[in-house]
Tab-separated table of C-alpha atoms in Angstrom:
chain	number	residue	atom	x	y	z
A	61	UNK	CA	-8.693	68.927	-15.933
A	62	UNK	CA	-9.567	68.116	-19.282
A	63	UNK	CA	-12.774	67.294	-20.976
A	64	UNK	CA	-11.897	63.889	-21.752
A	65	UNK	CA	-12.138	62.908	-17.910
A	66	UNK	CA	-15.177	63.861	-17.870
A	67	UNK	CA	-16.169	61.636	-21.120
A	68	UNK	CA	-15.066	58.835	-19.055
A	69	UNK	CA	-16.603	59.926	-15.933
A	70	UNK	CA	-19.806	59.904	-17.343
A	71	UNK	CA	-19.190	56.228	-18.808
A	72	UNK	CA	-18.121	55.127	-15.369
A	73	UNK	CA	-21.517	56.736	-13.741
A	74	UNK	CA	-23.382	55.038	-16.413
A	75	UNK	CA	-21.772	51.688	-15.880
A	76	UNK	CA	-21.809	51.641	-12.106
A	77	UNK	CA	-25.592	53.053	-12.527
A	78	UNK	CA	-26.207	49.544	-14.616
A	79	UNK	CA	-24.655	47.637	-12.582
A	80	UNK	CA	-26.895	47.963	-9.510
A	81	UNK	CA	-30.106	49.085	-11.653
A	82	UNK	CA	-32.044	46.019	-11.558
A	83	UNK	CA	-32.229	45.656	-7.550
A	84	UNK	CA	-34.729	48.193	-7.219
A	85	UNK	CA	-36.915	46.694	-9.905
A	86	UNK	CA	-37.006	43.674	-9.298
A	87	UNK	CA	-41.078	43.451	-8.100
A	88	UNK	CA	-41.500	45.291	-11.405
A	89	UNK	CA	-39.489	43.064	-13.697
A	90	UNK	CA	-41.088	39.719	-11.906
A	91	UNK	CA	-45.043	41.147	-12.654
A	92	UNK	CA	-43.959	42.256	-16.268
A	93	UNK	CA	-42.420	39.635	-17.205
A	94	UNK	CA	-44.262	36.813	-15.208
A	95	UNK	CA	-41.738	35.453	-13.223
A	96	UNK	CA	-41.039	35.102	-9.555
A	97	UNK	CA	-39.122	37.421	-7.733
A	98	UNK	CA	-36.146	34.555	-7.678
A	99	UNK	CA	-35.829	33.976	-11.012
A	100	UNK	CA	-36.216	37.874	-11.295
A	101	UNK	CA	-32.836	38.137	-9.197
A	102	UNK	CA	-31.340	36.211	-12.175
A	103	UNK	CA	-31.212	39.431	-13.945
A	104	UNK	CA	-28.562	40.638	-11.728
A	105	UNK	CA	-26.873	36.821	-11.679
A	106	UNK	CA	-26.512	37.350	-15.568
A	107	UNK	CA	-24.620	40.730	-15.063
A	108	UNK	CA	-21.595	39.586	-13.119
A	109	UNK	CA	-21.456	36.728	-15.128
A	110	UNK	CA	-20.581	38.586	-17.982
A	111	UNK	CA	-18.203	40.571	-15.459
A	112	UNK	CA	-16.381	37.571	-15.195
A	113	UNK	CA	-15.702	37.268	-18.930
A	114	UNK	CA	-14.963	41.079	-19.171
A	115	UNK	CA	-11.000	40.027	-18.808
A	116	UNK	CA	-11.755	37.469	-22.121
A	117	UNK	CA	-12.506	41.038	-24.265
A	118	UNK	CA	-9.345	42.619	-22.335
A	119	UNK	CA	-7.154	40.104	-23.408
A	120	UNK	CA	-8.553	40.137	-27.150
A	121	UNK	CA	-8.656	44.003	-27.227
A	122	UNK	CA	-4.918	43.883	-25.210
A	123	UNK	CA	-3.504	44.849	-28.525
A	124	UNK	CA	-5.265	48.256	-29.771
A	125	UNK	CA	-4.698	51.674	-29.178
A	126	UNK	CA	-6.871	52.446	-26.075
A	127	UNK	CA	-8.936	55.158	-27.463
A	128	UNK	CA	-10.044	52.703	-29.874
A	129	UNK	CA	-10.669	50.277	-26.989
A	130	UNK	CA	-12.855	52.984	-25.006
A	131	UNK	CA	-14.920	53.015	-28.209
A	132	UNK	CA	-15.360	49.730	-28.549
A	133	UNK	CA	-16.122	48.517	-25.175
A	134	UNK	CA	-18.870	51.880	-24.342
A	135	UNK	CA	-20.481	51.080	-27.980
A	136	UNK	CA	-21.360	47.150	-26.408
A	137	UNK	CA	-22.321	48.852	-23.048
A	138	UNK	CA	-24.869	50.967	-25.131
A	139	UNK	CA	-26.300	48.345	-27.232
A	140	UNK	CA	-26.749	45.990	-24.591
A	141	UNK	CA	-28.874	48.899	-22.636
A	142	UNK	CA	-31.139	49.239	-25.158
A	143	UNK	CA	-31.569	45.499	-26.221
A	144	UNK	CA	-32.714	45.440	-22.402
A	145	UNK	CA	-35.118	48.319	-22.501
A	146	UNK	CA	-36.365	46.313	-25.639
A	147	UNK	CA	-36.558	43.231	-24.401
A	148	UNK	CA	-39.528	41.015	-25.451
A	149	UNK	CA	-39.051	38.663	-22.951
A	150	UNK	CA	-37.224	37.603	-19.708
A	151	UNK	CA	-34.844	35.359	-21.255
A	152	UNK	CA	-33.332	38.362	-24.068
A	153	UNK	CA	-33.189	40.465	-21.207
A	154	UNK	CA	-30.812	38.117	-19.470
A	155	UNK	CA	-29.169	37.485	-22.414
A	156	UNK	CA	-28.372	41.362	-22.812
A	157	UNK	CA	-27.475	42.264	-18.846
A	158	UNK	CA	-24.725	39.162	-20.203
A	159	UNK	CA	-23.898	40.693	-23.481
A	160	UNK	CA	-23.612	44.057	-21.751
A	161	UNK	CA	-21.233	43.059	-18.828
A	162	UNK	CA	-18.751	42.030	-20.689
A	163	UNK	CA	-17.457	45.550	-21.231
A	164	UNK	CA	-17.466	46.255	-17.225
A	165	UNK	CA	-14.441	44.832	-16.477
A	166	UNK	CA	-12.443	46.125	-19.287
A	167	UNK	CA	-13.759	49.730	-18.858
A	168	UNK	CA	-12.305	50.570	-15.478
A	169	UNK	CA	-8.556	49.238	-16.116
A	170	UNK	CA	-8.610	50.856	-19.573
A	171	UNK	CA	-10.262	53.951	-18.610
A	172	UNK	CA	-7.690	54.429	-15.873
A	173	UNK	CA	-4.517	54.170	-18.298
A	174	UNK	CA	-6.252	56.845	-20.959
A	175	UNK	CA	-6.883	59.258	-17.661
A	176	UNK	CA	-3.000	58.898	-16.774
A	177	UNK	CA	-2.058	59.588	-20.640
A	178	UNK	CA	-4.611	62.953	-20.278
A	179	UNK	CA	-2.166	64.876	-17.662
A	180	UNK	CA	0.775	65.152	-16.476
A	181	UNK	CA	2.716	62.162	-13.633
A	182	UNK	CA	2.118	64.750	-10.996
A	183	UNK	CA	-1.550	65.052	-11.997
A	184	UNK	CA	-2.389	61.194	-12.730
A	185	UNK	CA	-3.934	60.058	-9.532
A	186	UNK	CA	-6.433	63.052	-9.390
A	187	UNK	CA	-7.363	62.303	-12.998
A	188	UNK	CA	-7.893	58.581	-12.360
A	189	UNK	CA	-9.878	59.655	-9.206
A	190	UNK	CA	-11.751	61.888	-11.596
A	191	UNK	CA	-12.908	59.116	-13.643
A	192	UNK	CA	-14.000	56.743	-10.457
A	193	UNK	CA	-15.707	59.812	-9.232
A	194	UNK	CA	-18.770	58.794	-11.712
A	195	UNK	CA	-18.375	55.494	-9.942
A	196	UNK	CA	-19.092	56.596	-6.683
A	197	UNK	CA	-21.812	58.641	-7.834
A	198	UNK	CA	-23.741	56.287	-9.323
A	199	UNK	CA	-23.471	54.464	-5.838
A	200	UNK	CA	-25.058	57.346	-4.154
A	201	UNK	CA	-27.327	58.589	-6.845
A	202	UNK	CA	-27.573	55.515	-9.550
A	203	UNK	CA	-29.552	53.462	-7.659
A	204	UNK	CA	-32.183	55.268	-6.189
A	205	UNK	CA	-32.652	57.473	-9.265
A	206	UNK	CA	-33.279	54.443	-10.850
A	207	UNK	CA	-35.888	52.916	-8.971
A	208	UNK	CA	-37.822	56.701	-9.126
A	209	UNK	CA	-37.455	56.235	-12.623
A	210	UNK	CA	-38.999	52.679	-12.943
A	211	UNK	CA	-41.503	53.262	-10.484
A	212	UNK	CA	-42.609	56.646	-12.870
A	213	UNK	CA	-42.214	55.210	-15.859
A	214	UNK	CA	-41.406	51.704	-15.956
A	215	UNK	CA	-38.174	49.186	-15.476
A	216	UNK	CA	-37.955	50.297	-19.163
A	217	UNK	CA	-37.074	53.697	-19.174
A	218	UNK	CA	-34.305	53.413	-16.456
A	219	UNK	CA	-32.774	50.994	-19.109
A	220	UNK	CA	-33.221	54.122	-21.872
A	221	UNK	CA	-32.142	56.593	-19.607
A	222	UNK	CA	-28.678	54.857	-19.021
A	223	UNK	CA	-28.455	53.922	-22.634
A	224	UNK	CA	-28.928	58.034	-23.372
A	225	UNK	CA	-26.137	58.644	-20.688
A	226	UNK	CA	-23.745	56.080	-22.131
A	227	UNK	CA	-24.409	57.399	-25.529
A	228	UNK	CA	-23.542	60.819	-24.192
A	229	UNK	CA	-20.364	59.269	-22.707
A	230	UNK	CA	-19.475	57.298	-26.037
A	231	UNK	CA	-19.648	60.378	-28.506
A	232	UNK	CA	-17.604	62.402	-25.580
A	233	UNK	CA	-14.809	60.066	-25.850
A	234	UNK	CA	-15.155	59.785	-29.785
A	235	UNK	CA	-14.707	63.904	-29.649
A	236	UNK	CA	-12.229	64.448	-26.823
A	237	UNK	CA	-10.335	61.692	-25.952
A	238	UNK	CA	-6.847	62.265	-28.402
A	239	UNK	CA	-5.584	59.057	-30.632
A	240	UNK	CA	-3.465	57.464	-28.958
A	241	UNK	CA	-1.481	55.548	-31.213
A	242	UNK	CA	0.793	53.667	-28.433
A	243	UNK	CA	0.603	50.130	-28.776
A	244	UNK	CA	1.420	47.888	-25.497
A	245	UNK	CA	4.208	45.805	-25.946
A	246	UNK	CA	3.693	43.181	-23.635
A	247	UNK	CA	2.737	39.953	-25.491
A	248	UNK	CA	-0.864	38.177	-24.894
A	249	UNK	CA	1.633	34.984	-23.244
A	250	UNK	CA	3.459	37.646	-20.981
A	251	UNK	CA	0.132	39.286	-20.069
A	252	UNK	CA	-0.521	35.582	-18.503
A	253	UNK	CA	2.429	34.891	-16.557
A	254	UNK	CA	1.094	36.361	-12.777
A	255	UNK	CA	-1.664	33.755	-13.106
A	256	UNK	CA	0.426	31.198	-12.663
A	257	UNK	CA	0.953	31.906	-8.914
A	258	UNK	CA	-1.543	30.030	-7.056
A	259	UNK	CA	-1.531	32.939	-3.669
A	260	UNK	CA	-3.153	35.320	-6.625
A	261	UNK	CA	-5.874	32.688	-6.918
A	262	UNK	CA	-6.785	32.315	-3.614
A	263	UNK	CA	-6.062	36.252	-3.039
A	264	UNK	CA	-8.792	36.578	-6.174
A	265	UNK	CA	-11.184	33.431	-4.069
A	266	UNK	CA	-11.626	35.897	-1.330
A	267	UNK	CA	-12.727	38.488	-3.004
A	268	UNK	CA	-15.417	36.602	-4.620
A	269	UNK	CA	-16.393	34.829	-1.608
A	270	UNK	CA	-15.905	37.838	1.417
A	271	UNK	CA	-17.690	40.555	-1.181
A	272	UNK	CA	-20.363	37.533	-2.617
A	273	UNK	CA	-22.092	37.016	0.894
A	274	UNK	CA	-23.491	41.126	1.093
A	275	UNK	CA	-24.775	40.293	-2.463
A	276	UNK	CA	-26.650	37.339	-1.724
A	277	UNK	CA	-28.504	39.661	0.521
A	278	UNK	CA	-28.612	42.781	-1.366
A	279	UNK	CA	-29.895	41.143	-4.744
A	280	UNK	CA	-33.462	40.807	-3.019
A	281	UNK	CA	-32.861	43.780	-0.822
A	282	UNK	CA	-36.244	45.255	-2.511
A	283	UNK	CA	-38.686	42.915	-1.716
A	284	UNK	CA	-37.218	42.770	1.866
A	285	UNK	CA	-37.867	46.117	2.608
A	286	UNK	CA	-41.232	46.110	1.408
A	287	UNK	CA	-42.620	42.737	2.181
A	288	UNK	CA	-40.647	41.982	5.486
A	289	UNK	CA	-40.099	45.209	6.804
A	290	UNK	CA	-42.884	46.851	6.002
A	291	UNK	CA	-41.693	50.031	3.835
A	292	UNK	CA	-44.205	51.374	0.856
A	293	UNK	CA	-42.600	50.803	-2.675
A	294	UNK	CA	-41.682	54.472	-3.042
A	295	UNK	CA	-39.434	54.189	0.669
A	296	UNK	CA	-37.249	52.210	-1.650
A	297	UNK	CA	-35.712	54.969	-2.998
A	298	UNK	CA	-34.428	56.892	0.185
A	299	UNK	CA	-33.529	53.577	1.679
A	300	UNK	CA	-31.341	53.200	-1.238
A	301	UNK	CA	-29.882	56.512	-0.849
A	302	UNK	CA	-28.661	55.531	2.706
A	303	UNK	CA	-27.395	52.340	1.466
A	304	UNK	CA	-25.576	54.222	-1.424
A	305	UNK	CA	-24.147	57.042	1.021
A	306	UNK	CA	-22.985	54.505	2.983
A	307	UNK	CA	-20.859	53.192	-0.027
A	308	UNK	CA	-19.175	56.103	-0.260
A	309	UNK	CA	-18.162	56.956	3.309
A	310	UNK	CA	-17.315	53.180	3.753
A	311	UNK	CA	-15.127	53.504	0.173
A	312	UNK	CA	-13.250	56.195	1.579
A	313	UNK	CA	-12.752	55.570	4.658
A	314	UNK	CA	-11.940	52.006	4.382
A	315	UNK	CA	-8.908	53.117	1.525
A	316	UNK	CA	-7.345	55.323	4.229
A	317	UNK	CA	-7.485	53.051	6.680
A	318	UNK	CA	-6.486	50.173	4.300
A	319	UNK	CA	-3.084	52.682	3.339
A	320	UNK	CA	-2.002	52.103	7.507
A	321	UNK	CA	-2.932	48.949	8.078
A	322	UNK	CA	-4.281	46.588	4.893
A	323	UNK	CA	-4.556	42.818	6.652
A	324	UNK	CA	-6.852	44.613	9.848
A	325	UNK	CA	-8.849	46.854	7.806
A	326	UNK	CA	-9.602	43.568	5.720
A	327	UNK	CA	-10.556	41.823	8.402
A	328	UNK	CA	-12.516	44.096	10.564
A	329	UNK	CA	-15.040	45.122	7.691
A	330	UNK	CA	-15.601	41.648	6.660
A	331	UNK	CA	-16.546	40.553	10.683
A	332	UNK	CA	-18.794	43.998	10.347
A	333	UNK	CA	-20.566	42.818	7.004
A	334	UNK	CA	-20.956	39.616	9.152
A	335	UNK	CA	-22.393	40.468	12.023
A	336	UNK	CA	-24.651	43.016	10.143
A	337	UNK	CA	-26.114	40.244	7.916
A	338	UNK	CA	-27.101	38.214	11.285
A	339	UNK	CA	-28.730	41.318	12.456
A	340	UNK	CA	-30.288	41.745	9.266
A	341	UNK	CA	-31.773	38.094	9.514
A	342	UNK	CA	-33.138	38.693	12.729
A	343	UNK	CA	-34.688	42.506	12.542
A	344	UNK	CA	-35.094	42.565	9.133
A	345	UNK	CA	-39.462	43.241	10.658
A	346	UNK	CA	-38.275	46.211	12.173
A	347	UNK	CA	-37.949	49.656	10.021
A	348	UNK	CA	-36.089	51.080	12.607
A	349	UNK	CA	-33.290	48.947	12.968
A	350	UNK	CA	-33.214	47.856	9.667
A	351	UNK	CA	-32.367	51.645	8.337
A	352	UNK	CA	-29.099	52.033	10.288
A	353	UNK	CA	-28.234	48.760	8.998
A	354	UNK	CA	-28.633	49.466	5.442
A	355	UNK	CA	-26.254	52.151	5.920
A	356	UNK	CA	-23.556	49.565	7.817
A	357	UNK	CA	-23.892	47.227	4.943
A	358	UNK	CA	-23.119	49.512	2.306
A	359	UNK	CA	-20.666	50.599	4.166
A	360	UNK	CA	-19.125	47.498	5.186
A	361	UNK	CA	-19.754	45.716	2.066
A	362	UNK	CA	-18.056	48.091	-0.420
A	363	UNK	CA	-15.395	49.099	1.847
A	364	UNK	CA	-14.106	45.775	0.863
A	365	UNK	CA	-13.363	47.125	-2.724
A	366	UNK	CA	-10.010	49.160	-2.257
A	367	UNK	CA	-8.389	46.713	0.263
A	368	UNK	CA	-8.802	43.238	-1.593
A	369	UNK	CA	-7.789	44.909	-4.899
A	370	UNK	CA	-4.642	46.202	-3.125
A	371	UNK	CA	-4.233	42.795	-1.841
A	372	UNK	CA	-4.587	41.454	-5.104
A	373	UNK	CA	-2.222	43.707	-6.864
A	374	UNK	CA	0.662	42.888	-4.094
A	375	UNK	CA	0.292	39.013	-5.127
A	376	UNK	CA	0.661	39.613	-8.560
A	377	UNK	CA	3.239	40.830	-10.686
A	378	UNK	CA	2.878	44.554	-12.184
A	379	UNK	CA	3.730	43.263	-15.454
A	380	UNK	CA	0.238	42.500	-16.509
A	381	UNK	CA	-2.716	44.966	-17.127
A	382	UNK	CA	-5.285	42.440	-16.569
A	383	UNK	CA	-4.450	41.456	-12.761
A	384	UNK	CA	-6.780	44.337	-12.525
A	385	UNK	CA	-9.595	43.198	-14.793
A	386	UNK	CA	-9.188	40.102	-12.791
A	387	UNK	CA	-10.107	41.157	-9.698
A	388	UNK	CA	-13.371	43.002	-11.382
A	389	UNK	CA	-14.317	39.586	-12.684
A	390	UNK	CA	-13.606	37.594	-9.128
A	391	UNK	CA	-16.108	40.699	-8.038
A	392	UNK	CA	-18.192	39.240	-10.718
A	393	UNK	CA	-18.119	36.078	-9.416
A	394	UNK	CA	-18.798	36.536	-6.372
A	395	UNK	CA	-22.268	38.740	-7.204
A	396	UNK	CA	-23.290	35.455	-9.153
A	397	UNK	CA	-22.378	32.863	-6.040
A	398	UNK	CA	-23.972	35.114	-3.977
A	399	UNK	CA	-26.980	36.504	-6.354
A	400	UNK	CA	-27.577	32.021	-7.325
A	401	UNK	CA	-27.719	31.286	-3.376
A	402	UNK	CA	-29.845	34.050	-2.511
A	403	UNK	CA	-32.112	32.587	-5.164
A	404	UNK	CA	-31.306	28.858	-3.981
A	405	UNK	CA	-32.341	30.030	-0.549
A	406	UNK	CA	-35.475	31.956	-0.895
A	407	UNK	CA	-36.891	29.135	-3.174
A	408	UNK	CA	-36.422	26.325	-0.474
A	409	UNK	CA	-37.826	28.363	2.286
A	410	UNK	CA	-39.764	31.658	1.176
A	411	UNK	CA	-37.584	33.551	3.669
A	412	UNK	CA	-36.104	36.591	3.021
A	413	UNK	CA	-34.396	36.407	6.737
A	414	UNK	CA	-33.047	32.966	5.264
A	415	UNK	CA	-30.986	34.729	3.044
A	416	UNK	CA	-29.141	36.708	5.678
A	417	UNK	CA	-28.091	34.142	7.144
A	418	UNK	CA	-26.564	31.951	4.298
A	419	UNK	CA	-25.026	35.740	3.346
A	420	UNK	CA	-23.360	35.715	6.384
A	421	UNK	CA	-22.122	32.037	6.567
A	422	UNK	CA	-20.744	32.536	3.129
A	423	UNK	CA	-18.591	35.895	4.188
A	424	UNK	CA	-17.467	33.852	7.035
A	425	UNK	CA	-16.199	31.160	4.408
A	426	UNK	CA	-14.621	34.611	3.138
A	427	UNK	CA	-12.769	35.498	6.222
A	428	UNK	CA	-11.029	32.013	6.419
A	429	UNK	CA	-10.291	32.066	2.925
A	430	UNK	CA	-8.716	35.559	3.390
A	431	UNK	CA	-7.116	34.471	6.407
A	432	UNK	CA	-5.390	31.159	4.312
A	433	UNK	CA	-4.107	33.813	1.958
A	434	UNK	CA	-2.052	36.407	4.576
A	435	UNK	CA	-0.744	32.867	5.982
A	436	UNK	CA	0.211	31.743	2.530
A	437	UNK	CA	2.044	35.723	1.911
A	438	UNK	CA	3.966	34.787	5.301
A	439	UNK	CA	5.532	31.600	3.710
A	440	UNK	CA	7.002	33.797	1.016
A	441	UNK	CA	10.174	35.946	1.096
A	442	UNK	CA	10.707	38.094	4.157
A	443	UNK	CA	10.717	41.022	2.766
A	444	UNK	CA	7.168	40.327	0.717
A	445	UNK	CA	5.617	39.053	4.088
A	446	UNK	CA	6.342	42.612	5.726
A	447	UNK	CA	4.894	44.452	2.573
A	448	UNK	CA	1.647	42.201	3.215
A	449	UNK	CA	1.235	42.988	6.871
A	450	UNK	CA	1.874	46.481	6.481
């Protein structure tokens, strides 16, 4: 494979690392910065928000060659890392988790296109696997590496650190990704065109609101574990690890399962997330149950991923490159519903065990929204209805 995949590997590890960085400091970031633990889960609130813009830069950058767009978009990821390590304050922290989102979306849906141009059509789908390879890593490893790091050093330093590996990433692409000097033909008015079917909007409501209830819980995951359940601050990294691992088993095996059967695989991990965010609520005081379920929610949480993109993508037209980027940011969205009622929640009753339970109401809102969507594919042409099912 070539080098460049791993340029953009390395980008992908350091965005997904970002992403998710911020939930394992959050007891940190409320006594540095003297605020409470709620408006500390702001920090992560901030993040998708800008995730939801990401498609705004996409359509502005829809235009340039896409090495120059790689450049671009991992030089803003950079210097919004370090404005947060540098932050004097809560509020310019919040402002750069904002600044630095924007160039999440964008990343992934670009990044994927330069790995296909890197080999040949035989080769593409190991090379874009390649590349979301650093995303799955930074699931397993990201987050609990981070909260070692802050819990060494300071919230700080596991800003640095990712700005270092993004920097890393940045200069790799400058040196080893080729020009590309193809421009994409598709005007910024034809780019537009899917989102004027109304099934893509509701396909892109579910995934905001079925994959926004698991982060109303997992925002304040941290102080959970350690004020409910009774785990010492450094058990927050190994507890992460099991959440992260089970990211990655539930990433893979929900996109094989989601290949056979895409409606039922949909549906069956977002009644799992569900009933795992009751029992969450309710045994959230004991370690021993609540370890297994970490494990289920990651699981069942980001299993979700593969299947509502797919669903997504069969809504909408193939024309335009930012149905994908769309998705990202209704994945954005929902982080920010789900990171604001968390918040909403734990201020009006001081219950962590609260939260699971307006997390699970909210992915049941998901499930009927998902369910008004198949319903909606089924009113369409015959032949679209059996793709859907399928």
């Amino acid at each position: 494979m070539p080098l460049a995949l791993f340029a953009l590997a390395i980008g992908a590890f350091a965005i997904g690392t970002t992403e998710f960085l911020t939930n394992g400091l959050l007891s940190q970031l409320s006594t540095d910065l003297g605020v409470t633990i709620p408006q500390a889960g702001l920090v992560t609130t901030a993040y998708a928000v800008g995730q939801m813009c990401g498609p705004i830069l996409a359509f502005i950058l829809l235009k340039l060659p896409t090495k120059r767009v790689l450049i671009i978009l991992m030089a803003i990821f950079s210097i919004g890392n370090l404005m947060a390590a540098l932050s004097p304050g809560f509020e310019f922290l919040l402002a750069s988790r904002f600044a630095t989102a924007w160039s999440h979306t964008a990343f992934f849906g670009v990044a994927s296109v330069a790995a296909s141009k890197l080999v040949t059509k035989k080769k593409q789908a190991s090379a874009i696997a390649l590349v979301f390879t650093g995303l799955t890593v930074a699931m397993l490893l990201g987050m609990p590496l981070g909260a070692l790091i802050g819990q060494a050093w300071g919230w700080r330093s596991a800003f640095l650190i990712v700005t270092l590996i993004s920097v890393i990433s940045l200069v790799g692409i400058m040196v080893l990704v080729p020009q590309d000097r193809d421009v994409i033909t598709l005007s910024h008015r034809e780019s537009l065109k899917p989102f004027k079917n109304i099934r893509l909007w509701i396909a892109l409501s579910a995934t905001a609101i079925g994959f926004g209830g698991l982060f109303a819980s997992f925002t304040y995951i941290e102080p959970l574990l350690t004020e409910v359940s009774g785990f010492d601050n450094t058990d927050v990294i190994w507890l992460l690890g099991i959440y992260g691992a089970g990211l990655v088993v539930g990433n893979s095996v929900a996109g094989k399962a989601a290949d056979r059967a895409l409606v039922p695989t949909t549906v069956t991990l977002l009644i799992i997330l569900t009933l795992a965010l009751f029992a969450l609520a309710f045994s959230a005081s004991n370690p021993i149950i609540v370890i297994p379920l970490l494990f289920i929610l990651g699981a069942s949480g980001f299993g979700l991923l593969t299947p509502l993109q797919t669903f997504v993508l069969r809504f909408a037209s193939s024309a335009s490159p930012l149905i994908g980027t769309a998705n990202t940011a209704a994945l954005g969205a929902g982080i920010t519903i789900g990171s604001l009622l968390g918040g909403i929640v734990l201020t009006a009753s001081s219950s962590y065990q609260a939260i699971n339970l307006a997390a699970a109401a909210m992915t049941i809102l998901g499930l009927i929204v998902y369910g008004i969507a198949v319903s909606l594919s089924k009113q369409s042409s015959t032949t679209q209805s059996k793709d859907f099912m399928q």
